[in-house]
Amino acid sequence: MAVQRSEIRAEMVAQVHSIVVPVGAVVRAGDTVVLLESMKMEIPVNSEIDGRVLELAVAPGDVIHEGDLIAVVSSD
């Protein structure tokens, strides 16, 4: 089976509210990785694949913009 690698990127300008899973955590497709906050609403950012979190490119309090890298998940 081929290894899948998913880069999770921001879809809007938002502030990182919290990190839900640490680097190294095993996640399933649909699991929340990070919570963002925009316009006083919490927005979950979910993994698109089953795998392990290889990288978190954000920290709580960071302001991110559309297209910014949030996390990397790999199925290996």
mmCIF file of N, CA and C in Angstrom:
data_model
loop_
_atom_site.group_PDB
_atom_site.id
_atom_site.type_symbol
_atom_site.label_atom_id
_atom_site.label_comp_id
_atom_site.label_asym_id
_atom_site.label_seq_id
_atom_site.Cartn_x
_atom_site.Cartn_y
_atom_site.Cartn_z
ATOM 1 N N MET A 1 0.840 -1.187 0.000
ATOM 2 C CA MET A 1 0.000 0.000 0.000
ATOM 3 C C MET A 1 0.888 1.254 0.000
ATOM 4 N N ALA A 2 0.576 2.195 -0.828
ATOM 5 C CA ALA A 2 1.357 3.426 -0.941
ATOM 6 C C ALA A 2 1.145 4.317 0.276
ATOM 7 N N VAL A 3 2.206 4.982 0.674
ATOM 8 C CA VAL A 3 2.133 5.916 1.791
ATOM 9 C C VAL A 3 1.453 7.193 1.312
ATOM 10 N N GLN A 4 0.474 7.633 2.076
ATOM 11 C CA GLN A 4 -0.195 8.896 1.778
ATOM 12 C C GLN A 4 0.359 9.956 2.712
ATOM 13 N N ARG A 5 0.468 11.160 2.204
ATOM 14 C CA ARG A 5 0.928 12.292 3.009
ATOM 15 C C ARG A 5 -0.051 13.428 2.763
ATOM 16 N N SER A 6 -0.577 13.977 3.826
ATOM 17 C CA SER A 6 -1.575 15.031 3.714
ATOM 18 C C SER A 6 -1.073 16.292 4.406
ATOM 19 N N GLU A 7 -1.023 17.391 3.656
ATOM 20 C CA GLU A 7 -0.704 18.692 4.241
ATOM 21 C C GLU A 7 -2.025 19.383 4.549
ATOM 22 N N ILE A 8 -2.236 19.688 5.814
ATOM 23 C CA ILE A 8 -3.449 20.394 6.225
ATOM 24 C C ILE A 8 -3.136 21.882 6.175
ATOM 25 N N ARG A 9 -3.906 22.610 5.378
ATOM 26 C CA ARG A 9 -3.661 24.040 5.179
ATOM 27 C C ARG A 9 -4.880 24.858 5.584
ATOM 28 N N ALA A 10 -4.639 26.079 5.978
ATOM 29 C CA ALA A 10 -5.713 26.988 6.406
ATOM 30 C C ALA A 10 -6.600 27.351 5.225
ATOM 31 N N GLU A 11 -7.878 27.403 5.504
ATOM 32 C CA GLU A 11 -8.839 27.804 4.468
ATOM 33 C C GLU A 11 -9.275 29.254 4.619
ATOM 34 N N MET A 12 -8.825 29.903 5.719
ATOM 35 C CA MET A 12 -9.241 31.284 5.982
ATOM 36 C C MET A 12 -8.264 31.921 6.961
ATOM 37 N N VAL A 13 -8.383 33.196 7.150
ATOM 38 C CA VAL A 13 -7.625 33.878 8.188
ATOM 39 C C VAL A 13 -8.275 33.535 9.524
ATOM 40 N N ALA A 14 -7.453 33.107 10.474
ATOM 41 C CA ALA A 14 -7.975 32.734 11.790
ATOM 42 C C ALA A 14 -6.836 32.747 12.790
ATOM 43 N N GLN A 15 -7.203 32.628 14.059
ATOM 44 C CA GLN A 15 -6.211 32.489 15.123
ATOM 45 C C GLN A 15 -6.263 31.054 15.630
ATOM 46 N N VAL A 16 -5.096 30.485 15.907
ATOM 47 C CA VAL A 16 -5.036 29.128 16.439
ATOM 48 C C VAL A 16 -5.497 29.182 17.890
ATOM 49 N N HIS A 17 -6.592 28.514 18.182
ATOM 50 C CA HIS A 17 -7.148 28.478 19.535
ATOM 51 C C HIS A 17 -6.425 27.435 20.372
ATOM 52 N N SER A 18 -6.306 26.203 19.843
ATOM 53 C CA SER A 18 -5.622 25.144 20.594
ATOM 54 C C SER A 18 -5.179 24.023 19.670
ATOM 55 N N ILE A 19 -4.178 23.298 20.141
ATOM 56 C CA ILE A 19 -3.693 22.092 19.467
ATOM 57 C C ILE A 19 -4.391 20.925 20.141
ATOM 58 N N VAL A 20 -5.085 20.099 19.377
ATOM 59 C CA VAL A 20 -5.866 19.002 19.944
ATOM 60 C C VAL A 20 -5.026 17.731 20.083
ATOM 61 N N VAL A 21 -4.167 17.465 19.118
ATOM 62 C CA VAL A 21 -3.310 16.266 19.166
ATOM 63 C C VAL A 21 -1.849 16.669 18.974
ATOM 64 N N PRO A 22 -0.931 16.011 19.686
ATOM 65 C CA PRO A 22 0.487 16.348 19.570
ATOM 66 C C PRO A 22 1.142 15.664 18.376
ATOM 67 N N VAL A 23 2.330 16.122 18.037
ATOM 68 C CA VAL A 23 3.148 15.438 17.025
ATOM 69 C C VAL A 23 3.345 13.997 17.493
ATOM 70 N N GLY A 24 3.196 13.072 16.558
ATOM 71 C CA GLY A 24 3.345 11.650 16.867
ATOM 72 C C GLY A 24 2.041 10.941 17.142
ATOM 73 N N ALA A 25 0.974 11.695 17.350
ATOM 74 C CA ALA A 25 -0.322 11.092 17.637
ATOM 75 C C ALA A 25 -0.880 10.388 16.407
ATOM 76 N N VAL A 26 -1.570 9.285 16.642
ATOM 77 C CA VAL A 26 -2.256 8.567 15.564
ATOM 78 C C VAL A 26 -3.661 9.141 15.452
ATOM 79 N N VAL A 27 -4.054 9.500 14.223
ATOM 80 C CA VAL A 27 -5.372 10.073 13.979
ATOM 81 C C VAL A 27 -6.101 9.285 12.898
ATOM 82 N N ARG A 28 -7.396 9.370 12.910
ATOM 83 C CA ARG A 28 -8.243 8.784 11.878
ATOM 84 C C ARG A 28 -8.780 9.925 11.022
ATOM 85 N N ALA A 29 -9.155 9.622 9.796
ATOM 86 C CA ALA A 29 -9.774 10.634 8.932
ATOM 87 C C ALA A 29 -10.978 11.210 9.659
ATOM 88 N N GLY A 30 -11.046 12.531 9.728
ATOM 89 C CA GLY A 30 -12.146 13.207 10.405
ATOM 90 C C GLY A 30 -11.826 13.638 11.820
ATOM 91 N N ASP A 31 -10.725 13.123 12.404
ATOM 92 C CA ASP A 31 -10.331 13.556 13.751
ATOM 93 C C ASP A 31 -9.848 14.995 13.719
ATOM 94 N N THR A 32 -10.193 15.746 14.757
ATOM 95 C CA THR A 32 -9.752 17.130 14.873
ATOM 96 C C THR A 32 -8.291 17.172 15.309
ATOM 97 N N VAL A 33 -7.499 17.971 14.591
ATOM 98 C CA VAL A 33 -6.076 18.132 14.886
ATOM 99 C C VAL A 33 -5.834 19.457 15.614
ATOM 100 N N VAL A 34 -6.493 20.518 15.143
ATOM 101 C CA VAL A 34 -6.310 21.867 15.673
ATOM 102 C C VAL A 34 -7.672 22.554 15.712
ATOM 103 N N LEU A 35 -7.862 23.437 16.702
ATOM 104 C CA LEU A 35 -9.051 24.291 16.728
ATOM 105 C C LEU A 35 -8.624 25.711 16.397
ATOM 106 N N LEU A 36 -9.317 26.305 15.437
ATOM 107 C CA LEU A 36 -9.084 27.695 15.072
ATOM 108 C C LEU A 36 -10.210 28.542 15.642
ATOM 109 N N GLU A 37 -9.968 29.846 15.729
ATOM 110 C CA GLU A 37 -11.006 30.774 16.155
ATOM 111 C C GLU A 37 -11.068 31.911 15.155
ATOM 112 N N SER A 38 -12.271 32.181 14.671
ATOM 113 C CA SER A 38 -12.485 33.281 13.742
ATOM 114 C C SER A 38 -13.873 33.841 13.992
ATOM 115 N N MET A 39 -13.958 35.139 14.152
ATOM 116 C CA MET A 39 -15.233 35.808 14.400
ATOM 117 C C MET A 39 -15.964 35.173 15.593
ATOM 118 N N LYS A 40 -15.203 34.875 16.654
ATOM 119 C CA LYS A 40 -15.709 34.320 17.913
ATOM 120 C C LYS A 40 -16.318 32.930 17.764
ATOM 121 N N MET A 41 -15.970 32.241 16.682
ATOM 122 C CA MET A 41 -16.435 30.865 16.479
ATOM 123 C C MET A 41 -15.235 29.939 16.484
ATOM 124 N N GLU A 42 -15.385 28.766 17.109
ATOM 125 C CA GLU A 42 -14.337 27.752 17.049
ATOM 126 C C GLU A 42 -14.550 26.893 15.809
ATOM 127 N N ILE A 43 -13.479 26.683 15.074
ATOM 128 C CA ILE A 43 -13.544 25.936 13.820
ATOM 129 C C ILE A 43 -12.580 24.757 13.908
ATOM 130 N N PRO A 44 -13.101 23.516 13.905
ATOM 131 C CA PRO A 44 -12.202 22.364 13.952
ATOM 132 C C PRO A 44 -11.513 22.159 12.605
ATOM 133 N N VAL A 45 -10.237 21.799 12.660
ATOM 134 C CA VAL A 45 -9.474 21.447 11.465
ATOM 135 C C VAL A 45 -9.181 19.960 11.583
ATOM 136 N N ASN A 46 -9.683 19.184 10.633
ATOM 137 C CA ASN A 46 -9.638 17.727 10.721
ATOM 138 C C ASN A 46 -8.631 17.108 9.762
ATOM 139 N N SER A 47 -8.154 15.924 10.157
ATOM 140 C CA SER A 47 -7.288 15.148 9.276
ATOM 141 C C SER A 47 -8.127 14.575 8.139
ATOM 142 N N GLU A 48 -7.557 14.549 6.947
ATOM 143 C CA GLU A 48 -8.260 13.979 5.800
ATOM 144 C C GLU A 48 -7.960 12.502 5.618
ATOM 145 N N ILE A 49 -6.907 12.002 6.313
ATOM 146 C CA ILE A 49 -6.510 10.602 6.165
ATOM 147 C C ILE A 49 -6.241 9.976 7.535
ATOM 148 N N ASP A 50 -6.250 8.647 7.582
ATOM 149 C CA ASP A 50 -5.777 7.926 8.758
ATOM 150 C C ASP A 50 -4.259 7.997 8.748
ATOM 151 N N GLY A 51 -3.639 8.255 9.892
ATOM 152 C CA GLY A 51 -2.187 8.281 9.927
ATOM 153 C C GLY A 51 -1.645 8.836 11.220
ATOM 154 N N ARG A 52 -0.409 9.304 11.148
ATOM 155 C CA ARG A 52 0.305 9.852 12.300
ATOM 156 C C ARG A 52 0.659 11.306 12.007
ATOM 157 N N VAL A 53 0.502 12.173 13.008
ATOM 158 C CA VAL A 53 0.854 13.581 12.859
ATOM 159 C C VAL A 53 2.381 13.691 12.845
ATOM 160 N N LEU A 54 2.935 14.126 11.717
ATOM 161 C CA LEU A 54 4.381 14.264 11.575
ATOM 162 C C LEU A 54 4.878 15.643 11.985
ATOM 163 N N GLU A 55 4.042 16.638 11.772
ATOM 164 C CA GLU A 55 4.476 18.019 12.005
ATOM 165 C C GLU A 55 3.287 18.886 12.360
ATOM 166 N N LEU A 56 3.487 19.796 13.300
ATOM 167 C CA LEU A 56 2.540 20.870 13.582
ATOM 168 C C LEU A 56 3.278 22.166 13.306
ATOM 169 N N ALA A 57 2.762 22.951 12.393
ATOM 170 C CA ALA A 57 3.442 24.174 11.968
ATOM 171 C C ALA A 57 2.887 25.421 12.641
ATOM 172 N N VAL A 58 1.995 25.233 13.607
ATOM 173 C CA VAL A 58 1.358 26.358 14.291
ATOM 174 C C VAL A 58 1.408 26.139 15.796
ATOM 175 N N ALA A 59 1.150 27.210 16.532
ATOM 176 C CA ALA A 59 1.076 27.165 17.991
ATOM 177 C C ALA A 59 -0.127 28.005 18.426
ATOM 178 N N PRO A 60 -0.667 27.724 19.611
ATOM 179 C CA PRO A 60 -1.787 28.536 20.101
ATOM 180 C C PRO A 60 -1.434 30.025 20.081
ATOM 181 N N GLY A 61 -2.379 30.809 19.584
ATOM 182 C CA GLY A 61 -2.185 32.251 19.493
ATOM 183 C C GLY A 61 -1.695 32.725 18.142
ATOM 184 N N ASP A 62 -1.151 31.828 17.326
ATOM 185 C CA ASP A 62 -0.691 32.213 15.988
ATOM 186 C C ASP A 62 -1.862 32.689 15.133
ATOM 187 N N VAL A 63 -1.630 33.694 14.331
ATOM 188 C CA VAL A 63 -2.605 34.117 13.329
ATOM 189 C C VAL A 63 -2.156 33.515 12.003
ATOM 190 N N ILE A 64 -3.054 32.783 11.380
ATOM 191 C CA ILE A 64 -2.727 32.130 10.112
ATOM 192 C C ILE A 64 -3.588 32.699 8.998
ATOM 193 N N HIS A 65 -3.094 32.537 7.791
ATOM 194 C CA HIS A 65 -3.773 33.066 6.609
ATOM 195 C C HIS A 65 -4.089 31.925 5.656
ATOM 196 N N GLU A 66 -5.012 32.172 4.755
ATOM 197 C CA GLU A 66 -5.397 31.160 3.780
ATOM 198 C C GLU A 66 -4.171 30.566 3.093
ATOM 199 N N GLY A 67 -4.086 29.251 3.092
ATOM 200 C CA GLY A 67 -2.975 28.558 2.446
ATOM 201 C C GLY A 67 -1.815 28.229 3.362
ATOM 202 N N ASP A 68 -1.786 28.802 4.562
ATOM 203 C CA ASP A 68 -0.695 28.500 5.500
ATOM 204 C C ASP A 68 -0.756 27.040 5.940
ATOM 205 N N LEU A 69 0.416 26.433 6.104
ATOM 206 C CA LEU A 69 0.502 25.063 6.573
ATOM 207 C C LEU A 69 0.146 24.992 8.053
ATOM 208 N N ILE A 70 -0.735 24.067 8.402
ATOM 209 C CA ILE A 70 -1.119 23.847 9.796
ATOM 210 C C ILE A 70 -0.449 22.578 10.329
ATOM 211 N N ALA A 71 -0.556 21.480 9.583
ATOM 212 C CA ALA A 71 -0.008 20.208 10.040
ATOM 213 C C ALA A 71 0.245 19.291 8.847
ATOM 214 N N VAL A 72 1.046 18.244 9.101
ATOM 215 C CA VAL A 72 1.307 17.222 8.106
ATOM 216 C C VAL A 72 0.978 15.881 8.745
ATOM 217 N N VAL A 73 0.177 15.060 8.036
ATOM 218 C CA VAL A 73 -0.200 13.729 8.501
ATOM 219 C C VAL A 73 0.267 12.729 7.441
ATOM 220 N N SER A 74 0.855 11.612 7.908
ATOM 221 C CA SER A 74 1.339 10.587 6.988
ATOM 222 C C SER A 74 0.754 9.236 7.385
ATOM 223 N N SER A 75 0.439 8.425 6.386
ATOM 224 C CA SER A 75 -0.160 7.114 6.646
ATOM 225 C C SER A 75 0.890 6.041 6.929
ATOM 226 N N ASP A 76 2.172 6.381 6.908
ATOM 227 C CA ASP A 76 3.208 5.371 7.137
ATOM 228 C C ASP A 76 3.346 4.973 8.592
#
